[in-house]
Coordinates of C-alpha atoms and ligand atoms in Angstrom, one line a residue:
X1 CA 52.4 -148.1 97.3
X2 CA 50.3 -145.2 96.2
X3 CA 51.3 -141.7 98.7
X4 CA 47.2 -141.6 99.6
X5 CA 44.8 -143.8 99.6
X6 CA 42.5 -141.0 98.3
X7 CA 43.3 -137.8 96.6
X8 CA 40.0 -135.6 96.6
X9 CA 40.4 -132.9 94.0
X10 CA 38.1 -129.5 95.3
X11 CA 37.4 -128.4 99.1
X12 CA 33.5 -127.7 98.1
X13 CA 31.0 -129.0 100.5
X14 CA 31.0 -132.4 98.4
X15 CA 35.0 -132.5 98.4
X16 CA 34.8 -132.0 102.6
X17 CA 31.7 -134.0 102.9
X18 CA 33.3 -137.1 100.8
X19 CA 36.7 -136.3 102.5
X20 CA 35.8 -136.4 105.6
X21 CA 33.4 -139.6 105.2
X22 CA 36.0 -141.5 103.6
X23 CA 38.8 -140.3 106.7
X24 CA 36.3 -141.9 108.6
X25 CA 36.3 -145.4 106.9
X26 CA 39.9 -145.0 108.0
X27 CA 41.4 -144.4 104.6
X28 CA 44.5 -142.2 104.4
X29 CA 42.8 -138.8 102.3
X30 CA 44.4 -135.7 100.7
X31 CA 41.9 -133.1 99.7
X32 CA 43.6 -130.3 97.2
X33 CA 41.8 -126.7 96.4
X34 CA 43.5 -124.3 94.2
X35 CA 42.0 -121.3 95.9
X36 CA 43.4 -119.8 99.4
X37 CA 40.1 -120.8 101.9
X38 CA 37.5 -123.9 101.6
X39 CA 34.0 -123.8 100.9
X40 CA 33.9 -123.3 97.0
X41 CA 30.7 -121.8 96.4
X42 CA 29.7 -122.1 100.5
X43 CA 32.4 -119.5 101.5
X44 CA 33.0 -116.0 103.1
X45 CA 35.3 -113.6 102.6
X46 CA 36.6 -110.3 104.5
X47 CA 37.2 -107.3 103.0
X48 CA 37.9 -104.1 105.1
X49 CA 36.0 -105.6 108.1
X50 CA 33.0 -106.7 106.0
X51 CA 32.4 -110.6 105.6
X52 CA 30.7 -111.6 102.2
X53 CA 29.3 -115.3 101.8
X54 CA 30.7 -115.8 98.2
X55 CA 27.5 -117.8 97.1
X56 CA 25.0 -119.8 99.1
X57 CA 23.2 -117.5 101.7
X58 CA 21.0 -120.1 103.1
X59 CA 20.2 -123.9 103.7
X60 CA 16.9 -125.4 103.8
X61 CA 16.9 -129.5 103.9
X62 CA 19.2 -129.2 107.2
X63 CA 18.0 -132.7 108.2
X64 CA 20.1 -134.0 105.0
X65 CA 23.5 -132.0 106.1
X66 CA 22.9 -133.2 109.8
X67 CA 22.9 -136.7 108.1
X68 CA 26.2 -136.4 106.6
X69 CA 27.3 -135.0 110.5
X70 CA 25.7 -137.8 112.1
X71 CA 28.0 -140.3 110.0
X72 CA 31.0 -138.2 111.4
X73 CA 30.1 -139.3 114.9
X74 CA 28.3 -135.4 115.6
X75 CA 25.5 -133.4 114.7
X76 CA 25.4 -130.0 112.4
X77 CA 23.6 -128.3 115.2
X78 CA 26.2 -129.5 117.6
X79 CA 29.3 -128.0 115.5
X80 CA 27.7 -125.1 113.4
X81 CA 25.7 -122.2 115.3
X82 CA 22.4 -122.0 112.9
X83 CA 20.0 -119.1 113.0
X84 CA 16.4 -119.1 111.6
X85 CA 14.9 -116.4 109.5
X86 CA 11.9 -115.5 110.1
X87 CA 10.2 -114.0 107.6
X88 CA 11.6 -116.5 105.2
X89 CA 12.0 -114.1 102.7
X90 CA 10.4 -110.8 101.6
X91 CA 8.7 -110.0 98.1
X92 CA 8.7 -106.2 96.3
X93 CA 6.9 -106.7 93.4
X94 CA 7.1 -105.6 89.8
X95 CA 4.3 -103.2 90.1
X96 CA 5.9 -101.7 93.7
X97 CA 3.5 -104.2 96.3
X98 CA 5.1 -105.6 98.8
X99 CA 4.5 -108.9 100.5
X100 CA 6.1 -111.9 102.8
X101 CA 6.6 -115.4 103.2
X102 CA 6.7 -116.1 107.0
X103 CA 8.0 -119.4 107.9
X104 CA 4.7 -121.1 109.3
X105 CA 2.7 -122.3 106.2
X106 CA -0.5 -120.7 107.8
X107 CA 1.2 -117.6 108.4
X108 CA 2.5 -117.5 104.3
X109 CA -1.4 -118.1 103.8
X110 CA -2.7 -115.2 105.8
X111 CA 0.1 -113.1 103.7
X112 CA -1.5 -114.4 100.5
X113 CA -4.5 -113.9 101.6
X114 CA -4.0 -110.1 101.8
X115 CA -3.3 -110.2 97.9
X116 CA -5.4 -113.1 96.4
X117 CA -7.8 -114.5 99.2
X118 CA -9.0 -117.2 96.1
X119 CA -5.2 -118.9 96.2
X120 CA -5.0 -119.2 99.6
X121 CA -6.7 -122.7 99.4
X122 CA -4.1 -123.4 96.1
X123 CA -1.2 -122.5 98.7
X124 CA -2.5 -125.2 101.3
X125 CA -2.6 -127.7 98.4
X126 CA 0.5 -126.9 97.2
X127 CA 2.0 -127.2 100.6
X128 CA 0.4 -130.6 101.1
X129 CA 1.2 -132.0 97.6
X130 CA 5.1 -130.8 97.9
X131 CA 5.4 -131.9 101.2
X132 CA 4.5 -135.3 100.4
X133 CA 7.0 -135.5 97.6
X134 CA 9.3 -133.7 99.8
X135 CA 9.1 -136.3 102.4
X136 CA 9.8 -139.2 99.6
X137 CA 12.6 -137.0 97.4
X138 CA 14.9 -136.2 100.3
X139 CA 15.0 -140.3 101.3
X140 CA 14.1 -141.8 97.9
X141 CA 15.5 -139.8 95.9
X142 CA 18.8 -137.4 97.2
X143 CA 20.6 -140.1 98.8
X144 CA 20.4 -143.2 96.2
X145 CA 23.0 -143.3 93.7
X146 CA 21.6 -142.8 90.1
X147 CA 25.0 -144.1 88.2
X148 CA 22.7 -146.6 86.3
X149 CA 19.4 -147.6 84.9
X150 CA 19.1 -150.3 87.4
X151 CA 19.5 -147.7 90.2
X152 CA 16.5 -145.8 89.2
X153 CA 14.6 -148.8 89.2
X154 CA 16.2 -149.5 92.3
X155 CA 15.0 -146.1 93.6
X156 CA 11.4 -146.3 92.9
X157 CA 10.8 -149.7 94.0
X158 CA 12.4 -148.9 97.3
X159 CA 10.2 -145.7 97.3
X160 CA 7.3 -146.4 95.2
X161 CA 5.4 -143.1 96.3
X162 CA 8.5 -141.3 93.8
X163 CA 5.9 -142.8 90.6
X164 CA 3.2 -140.7 92.2
X165 CA 5.1 -137.7 91.0
X166 CA 6.6 -138.7 87.7
X167 CA 4.5 -135.4 86.5
X168 CA 6.6 -133.1 88.3
X169 CA 9.7 -134.5 86.0
X170 CA 8.0 -134.3 82.7
X171 CA 6.1 -130.8 83.5
X172 CA 7.6 -127.5 84.1
X173 CA 8.2 -125.4 87.2
X174 CA 5.5 -122.8 85.6
X175 CA 2.9 -125.3 85.2
X176 CA 3.5 -126.7 89.0
X177 CA 2.8 -122.9 89.8
X178 CA -0.1 -122.4 87.2
X179 CA -1.7 -125.4 88.4
X180 CA -2.4 -124.3 92.4
X181 CA -2.3 -120.3 91.5
X182 CA -4.3 -117.8 89.5
X183 CA -3.2 -114.8 90.5
X184 CA -0.4 -113.5 88.9
X185 CA 1.2 -111.7 91.7
X186 CA 1.4 -114.9 93.9
X187 CA 2.8 -117.0 91.2
X188 CA 5.5 -113.7 90.5
X189 CA 6.2 -114.2 94.2
X190 CA 7.2 -117.5 93.6
X191 CA 8.8 -117.8 90.4
X192 CA 12.6 -116.4 91.4
X193 CA 12.9 -119.7 93.1
X194 CA 12.9 -121.4 89.7
X195 CA 16.9 -119.4 89.4
X196 CA 17.9 -121.4 92.5
X197 CA 17.6 -124.4 90.4
X198 CA 19.6 -122.4 87.2
X199 CA 16.5 -121.9 84.5
X200 CA 13.6 -119.9 84.0
X201 CA 10.2 -121.4 85.6
X202 CA 9.3 -122.1 81.8
X203 CA 12.5 -124.5 81.5
X204 CA 12.8 -126.0 84.6
X205 CA 11.6 -129.0 85.7
X206 CA 8.3 -129.0 87.7
X207 CA 10.4 -130.6 90.6
X208 CA 12.1 -127.9 91.6
X209 CA 8.7 -126.5 92.6
X210 CA 9.1 -127.8 96.0
X211 CA 11.5 -125.4 96.9
X212 CA 9.1 -122.6 97.9
X213 CA 7.4 -125.0 99.9
X214 CA 10.3 -126.7 101.5
X215 CA 11.9 -123.6 102.5
X216 CA 8.7 -123.6 105.4
X217 CA 10.3 -127.0 106.5
X218 CA 13.1 -124.9 107.9
X219 CA 15.6 -122.5 106.3
X220 CA 18.9 -121.7 108.1
X221 CA 21.9 -119.3 108.3
X222 CA 25.1 -120.7 109.7
X223 CA 26.3 -117.8 112.2
X224 CA 29.9 -116.9 111.0
X225 CA 29.0 -117.1 107.5
X226 CA 28.2 -119.6 104.8
X227 CA 32.0 -120.9 105.3
X228 CA 31.3 -122.4 109.0
X229 CA 29.4 -125.3 107.2
X230 CA 32.9 -126.4 105.4
X231 CA 34.7 -125.0 108.0
X232 CA 33.0 -127.9 110.3
X233 CA 33.3 -130.6 107.6
X234 CA 37.1 -129.7 107.6
X235 CA 37.4 -129.9 110.9
X236 CA 36.1 -132.9 112.1
X237 CA 37.6 -134.7 108.6
X238 CA 41.3 -133.3 110.0
X239 CA 40.5 -134.7 113.1
X240 CA 39.9 -138.6 111.6
X241 CA 43.3 -137.7 109.9
X242 CA 42.5 -136.0 106.4
X243 CA 45.0 -133.8 105.2
X244 CA 43.5 -130.4 103.1
X245 CA 45.9 -128.4 101.3
X246 CA 44.9 -125.1 100.0
X247 CA 46.5 -123.3 97.1
X248 CA 47.3 -126.4 95.5
X249 CA 45.5 -126.7 91.7
X250 CA 45.3 -130.1 90.5
X251 CA 46.5 -129.9 86.5
X252 CA 46.2 -133.6 85.3
X253 CA 44.9 -136.8 87.0
X254 CA 47.5 -139.5 86.3
X255 CA 45.9 -142.6 84.2
X256 CA 47.3 -145.3 83.1
X257 CA 45.1 -148.0 80.9
X258 CA 41.6 -146.1 81.7
X259 CA 42.7 -146.5 85.8
X260 CA 43.2 -142.7 88.1
X261 CA 46.5 -143.6 89.5
X262 CA 47.0 -140.2 91.5
X263 CA 47.0 -136.2 90.3
X264 CA 50.1 -133.8 89.2
X265 CA 49.6 -130.3 90.6
X266 CA 50.4 -126.8 88.8
X267 CA 54.1 -127.3 90.2
X268 CA 54.4 -130.4 88.4
X269 CA 54.3 -132.6 91.8
X270 CA 53.0 -136.5 91.0
X271 CA 51.2 -137.6 93.9
X272 CA 49.8 -141.1 93.8
X273 CA 46.6 -142.7 95.3
X274 CA 44.6 -145.7 94.7
X275 CA 41.7 -143.5 94.2
X276 CA 40.4 -139.8 93.2
X277 CA 37.6 -138.0 93.8
X278 CA 36.4 -134.8 91.8
X279 CA 34.4 -132.2 93.3
X280 CA 35.3 -129.8 90.2
X281 CA 32.9 -129.7 87.2
X282 CA 32.6 -132.8 85.5
X283 CA 33.3 -131.3 81.9
X284 CA 36.3 -129.8 82.9
X285 CA 37.5 -132.8 84.6
X286 CA 36.7 -135.0 82.2
X287 CA 38.1 -133.1 78.8
X288 CA 40.7 -131.7 80.5
X289 CA 42.2 -133.0 83.6
X290 CA 41.3 -136.9 82.6
X291 CA 42.1 -135.9 78.6
X292 CA 40.0 -136.2 75.6
X293 CA 42.6 -139.1 74.7
X294 CA 41.6 -141.4 77.5
X295 CA 38.5 -141.3 76.5
X296 CA 36.7 -143.3 73.8
X297 CA 34.8 -141.6 71.2
X298 CA 31.2 -142.0 72.5
X299 CA 32.2 -140.7 76.2
X300 CA 34.1 -137.4 74.3
X301 CA 30.9 -136.7 72.4
X302 CA 28.7 -137.1 75.5
X303 CA 30.6 -135.2 78.0
X304 CA 31.0 -132.6 75.4
X305 CA 27.5 -132.5 74.8
X306 CA 26.7 -131.3 78.3
X307 CA 26.0 -127.6 78.9
X308 CA 27.1 -125.3 82.3
X309 CA 24.9 -124.2 84.2
X310 CA 23.9 -120.2 84.5
X311 CA 26.0 -117.5 85.9
X312 CA 25.0 -115.1 88.4
X313 CA 26.6 -111.6 88.6
X314 CA 26.9 -110.7 92.3
X315 CA 27.3 -107.3 94.2
X316 CA 29.0 -107.5 97.7
X317 CA 28.3 -104.4 99.6
X318 CA 29.3 -102.8 103.2
X319 CA 27.7 -100.4 104.1
X320 CA 27.6 -97.5 106.8
X321 CA 23.6 -97.6 107.6
X322 CA 20.7 -100.3 108.7
X323 CA 19.0 -100.5 105.2
X324 CA 15.0 -100.4 105.0
X325 CA 14.6 -103.9 104.3
X326 CA 12.6 -106.9 106.6
X327 CA 14.5 -109.5 106.3
X328 CA 17.4 -112.1 105.5
X329 CA 16.2 -112.3 101.7
X330 CA 14.5 -109.7 100.1
X331 CA 13.3 -110.9 96.5
X332 CA 13.1 -108.4 94.2
X333 CA 10.8 -109.9 91.4
X334 CA 9.3 -109.3 88.0
X335 CA 6.5 -111.4 86.7
X336 CA 6.7 -114.8 85.5
X337 CA 6.4 -114.5 82.2
X338 CA 9.0 -111.5 81.9
X339 CA 11.2 -114.2 83.6
X340 CA 11.0 -116.0 80.9
X341 CA 11.4 -113.4 78.3
X342 CA 14.3 -112.3 80.2
X343 CA 16.0 -115.5 79.7
X344 CA 15.8 -115.2 76.1
X345 CA 16.2 -111.6 75.3
X346 CA 19.2 -111.1 77.6
X347 CA 20.8 -114.3 78.9
X348 CA 20.4 -116.1 75.9
X349 CA 21.2 -113.0 73.4
X350 CA 24.4 -111.9 75.5
X351 CA 23.2 -108.9 76.9
X352 CA 23.2 -107.3 80.8
X353 CA 20.7 -104.9 81.4
X354 CA 21.0 -102.4 85.1
X355 CA 17.6 -103.3 85.4
X356 CA 18.1 -105.6 87.4
X357 CA 15.8 -108.4 89.7
X358 CA 17.0 -110.7 92.0
X359 CA 17.9 -111.7 95.5
X360 CA 18.9 -108.8 98.3
X361 CA 20.6 -110.8 100.8
X362 CA 21.2 -108.9 104.2
X363 CA 23.2 -111.6 106.1
X364 CA 24.2 -109.0 109.2
X365 CA 20.6 -108.9 109.8
X366 CA 21.0 -112.5 110.9
X367 CA 24.5 -112.3 111.9
X368 CA 25.5 -108.5 113.1
X369 CA 28.8 -110.1 113.2
X370 CA 29.5 -109.7 109.5
X371 CA 29.4 -106.2 109.8
X372 CA 31.5 -103.3 111.9
X373 CA 29.0 -101.7 114.7
X374 CA 26.8 -99.8 112.9
X375 CA 27.5 -101.1 109.4
X376 CA 25.9 -103.8 107.3
X377 CA 26.3 -106.2 104.6
X378 CA 24.5 -106.4 101.2
X379 CA 24.7 -108.7 99.0
X380 CA 22.7 -108.7 95.8
X381 CA 22.5 -112.1 93.7
X382 CA 21.2 -110.2 90.2
X383 CA 19.0 -112.3 87.6
X384 CA 21.2 -114.9 85.3
X385 CA 24.4 -113.2 83.5
X386 CA 25.8 -114.7 80.3
X387 CA 29.3 -115.7 80.2
X388 CA 30.4 -113.3 77.0
X389 CA 29.0 -110.2 76.5
X390 CA 27.8 -109.0 72.9
X391 CA 30.0 -107.0 71.2
X392 CA 32.2 -106.2 74.9
X393 CA 33.6 -107.8 77.7
X394 CA 32.4 -107.8 81.4
X395 CA 36.0 -106.0 82.0
X396 CA 34.9 -103.4 79.9
X397 CA 31.5 -103.3 81.4
X398 CA 32.3 -103.8 84.9
X399 CA 33.0 -100.4 86.5
X400 CA 30.0 -98.3 85.0
X401 CA 26.9 -101.5 85.2
X402 CA 28.1 -101.8 89.0
X403 CA 27.1 -98.2 89.5
X404 CA 23.8 -98.0 87.5
X405 CA 22.7 -101.2 89.3
X406 CA 23.7 -99.7 92.9
X407 CA 22.0 -96.7 91.5
X408 CA 18.5 -98.4 90.3
X409 CA 18.4 -100.6 93.2
X410 CA 18.7 -97.7 95.5
X411 CA 16.0 -95.7 93.7
X412 CA 13.6 -99.1 93.4
X413 CA 14.2 -101.5 96.2
X414 CA 17.1 -100.2 99.3
X415 CA 16.4 -96.1 99.8
X416 CA 19.8 -94.8 100.6
X417 CA 21.9 -97.6 99.3
X418 CA 24.0 -95.8 96.9
X419 CA 24.7 -93.1 99.8
X420 CA 25.9 -95.6 101.9
X421 CA 28.7 -98.2 100.1
X422 CA 31.8 -98.3 102.0
X423 CA 32.8 -101.3 100.1
X424 CA 31.7 -102.4 96.3
X425 CA 32.7 -105.5 94.7
X426 CA 31.1 -106.8 91.6
X427 CA 31.6 -110.7 90.7
X428 CA 30.9 -110.9 87.0
X429 CA 30.3 -114.9 85.5
X430 CA 34.5 -114.0 84.0
X431 CA 35.5 -113.3 87.3
X432 CA 33.3 -116.0 88.9
X433 CA 34.8 -118.5 86.3
X434 CA 38.3 -117.4 87.6
X435 CA 37.8 -117.8 91.4
X436 CA 36.3 -121.7 91.8
X437 CA 38.1 -122.4 88.0
X438 CA 34.3 -122.9 87.1
X439 CA 33.8 -123.3 82.9
X440 CA 32.0 -120.3 82.1
X441 CA 30.9 -119.2 85.4
X442 CA 28.5 -121.7 86.5
X443 CA 26.9 -121.4 89.6
X444 CA 25.3 -125.4 90.0
X445 CA 28.0 -127.2 87.4
X446 CA 25.7 -128.2 84.9
X447 CA 22.0 -127.6 83.6
X448 CA 19.1 -128.9 85.6
X449 CA 17.1 -130.1 82.9
X450 CA 15.6 -133.4 82.6
X451 CA 18.5 -134.7 79.9
X452 CA 21.0 -133.5 82.6
X453 CA 19.5 -135.3 85.8
X454 CA 19.7 -138.3 87.4
X455 CA 21.7 -141.4 85.6
X456 CA 22.1 -138.8 82.4
X457 CA 24.3 -136.7 84.9
X458 CA 27.7 -137.7 85.1
X459 CA 28.1 -141.1 87.1
X460 CA 29.3 -141.1 90.8
X461 CA 31.7 -143.8 90.1
X462 CA 32.7 -143.3 86.6
X463 CA 31.9 -145.1 83.9
X464 CA 35.2 -144.7 81.6
X465 CA 37.8 -144.2 84.2
X466 CA 38.4 -146.8 86.8
X467 CA 39.3 -145.4 90.2
X468 CA 37.6 -142.5 89.6
X469 CA 34.5 -140.7 91.5
X470 CA 32.3 -137.5 90.9
X471 CA 30.8 -135.6 94.2
X472 CA 29.6 -132.4 93.7
X473 CA 27.0 -130.4 91.9
X474 CA 28.1 -131.9 88.8
X475 CA 27.0 -135.1 89.7
X476 CA 23.2 -136.6 90.8
X477 CA 21.1 -135.0 92.6
X478 CA 22.4 -131.9 91.4
X479 CA 23.5 -128.4 93.1
X480 CA 22.5 -127.0 96.5
X481 CA 24.3 -127.7 99.4
X482 CA 21.6 -130.4 101.1
X483 CA 21.9 -131.7 97.8
X484 CA 26.0 -131.9 97.2
X485 CA 26.2 -132.8 100.7
X486 CA 24.0 -136.0 99.6
X487 CA 26.4 -136.7 96.9
X488 CA 28.7 -136.9 99.0
X489 CA 27.3 -139.7 101.2
X490 CA 26.5 -141.8 98.2
X491 CA 30.4 -141.6 97.1
X492 CA 31.3 -142.4 100.2
X493 CA 28.7 -145.3 99.9
X494 CA 30.0 -146.3 96.4
X495 CA 33.4 -146.4 97.8
X496 CA 32.8 -148.5 100.5
X497 CA 31.1 -151.1 98.7
X498 CA 33.4 -151.1 95.6
X499 CA 36.6 -150.3 97.2
X500 CA 37.4 -152.2 99.9
Ligands
FAD601 C1 25.8 -117.2 93.9 C2 25.1 -118.3 94.3 C3 24.4 -118.8 95.1 C4 23.8 -120.3 95.8 N1 22.8 -120.0 96.3 C5 22.7 -121.0 97.4 C6 22.3 -121.3 98.4 O1 21.4 -120.2 98.6 N2 21.6 -122.5 99.2 C7 22.0 -123.4 98.9 O2 21.7 -124.6 99.3 N3 22.8 -123.8 97.7 C8 23.2 -122.2 96.8 N4 24.3 -122.4 96.3 C9 24.7 -123.4 95.5 C10 25.9 -124.1 96.3 O3 26.3 -123.2 97.1 C11 26.7 -125.5 95.3 O4 26.0 -126.2 94.8 C12 27.3 -125.9 96.5 O5 28.3 -125.4 97.1 C13 28.7 -126.6 95.5 O6 29.5 -127.5 95.9 P1 30.5 -128.5 95.2 O7 31.2 -129.1 96.1 O8 30.0 -129.1 94.0 O9 31.1 -127.4 94.8 P2 32.1 -126.2 95.0 O10 31.7 -125.3 96.0 O11 31.9 -125.6 93.3 O12 33.5 -126.2 94.7 C14 34.4 -127.4 94.2 C15 36.1 -126.4 94.2 O13 37.1 -127.1 93.8 C16 37.9 -126.2 93.8 N5 38.7 -126.2 92.6 C17 38.3 -126.4 91.0 N6 38.9 -126.8 90.2 C18 40.2 -127.2 91.2 C19 41.5 -127.7 90.5 N7 41.8 -128.1 89.4 N8 42.5 -128.2 91.6 C20 41.9 -127.9 92.6 N9 40.8 -127.5 93.3 C21 39.6 -127.1 92.2 C22 37.2 -124.7 93.6 O14 38.1 -123.7 93.7 C23 36.0 -125.2 94.8 O15 36.9 -124.3 96.2 C24 24.5 -121.2 95.0 C25 25.3 -121.1 94.8 C26 25.9 -120.0 93.8 C27 27.5 -119.8 93.1

């Protein structure tokens, strides 16, 4: 008899979600996490009294996360204190203008009207169209498995409304914005969200243009930092018998006759299980933990062809003043065309300029408990950064580059910043790769374009290894906290169906 019914590898929100749901099904589940804390990209760490979110800094589509908590016999709001930032975000445009997007669609229309009156109607049309798409996608697309072509047919058969939005799958994010907005300034203010899904506006599929709308359905920060969400999943799972082991690296899967039989950890311990669920990058899972020798030639080629998503250099700052900002998130933007050019001129060319754009997260504005009294936490989530730099290394560049970026932000976006830094940590793509063992420092595991989507993304029920299931950003529907939690519900349903 195996040691466990299920071993889950990785305690990201995907791993914790599925581990808790499977524990609720009455299975004996062991969750192994290589780092010292749960949450993966949705986590919070402490340094000198400041609490920094490692990656994610906000949630949308909270109802999807709530469905998972409901399955666990409770609700998201009973387990996690949610704070609703309003405005959703402020924008600092390249030309020095500022604007903001309040939570209410109408109040945002008024802000748009101050800059471009002719785009107010476009904003309402955009919101109407994207609301319909969002409603259909959340129930018809996110929480449905997409393992096979027949799953896809079923998806559309059960939610035929989705067919109406096929152009969003074929077209680009950029074209979706161009269809509704005439002013370059308004387009610029809504462009950075393309990187929330990991690609520039011209390369990202149009369906992600739902993001600037869906934020208006509700956007939340969890008190105590983003780790509050995975910590709640862990607490609920443990009440149902789940065992979580931190600082435990899984080196290999035990595979016999193309069936997963358990895992081998870094210290050589073999732990057996009837099923293995992976929450780690699927490319790494198949090529290293399963091993190429256990894959057919075709699967090997297929897995190798997957491209990792972009990485995002991040600077975590503890400061001893109140920064002159207006909201939880401020987007420091550049025009849409420049964002596209940045991708080719810097990201693809393996270069990284100090003149950065990105998200300025002032998380202690939402939760002052994240910093000592009178101090604040600011996180600069910068423009996409290549894993390897041309002609140099991140290690060589790190200290000087961080200083130059902080000075640039201080001069351009957050006056006084450079003079008030008490704690500063720069996480480069190389650091991120080491910290979460994420290949190439990828923040959403794999790219999120059409060749990496739906049934082209690695399947939740492995097609090549029996008894192996996938959750997390590597599988359908992709990266993002609610989306990854959908994958956990999908995997739990598949396991309930196929593994009695
Ligand atoms: C900078 C950044 C900003 C983001 N912003 C947002 C946001 O604001 N809102 C939002 O919704 N989403 C955001 N996201 C995306 C979101 O955080 C992720 O998609 C989601 O948290 C991923 O969860 P996951 O379960 O797929 O995996 P991960 O969080 O990647 O967790 C995988 C876990 O597996 C562990 N692991 C890896 N290899 C092994 C091994 N061999 N053995 C044991 N353990 C292993 C890792 O340590 C990690 O803890 C952001 C991501 C990043 C990086």
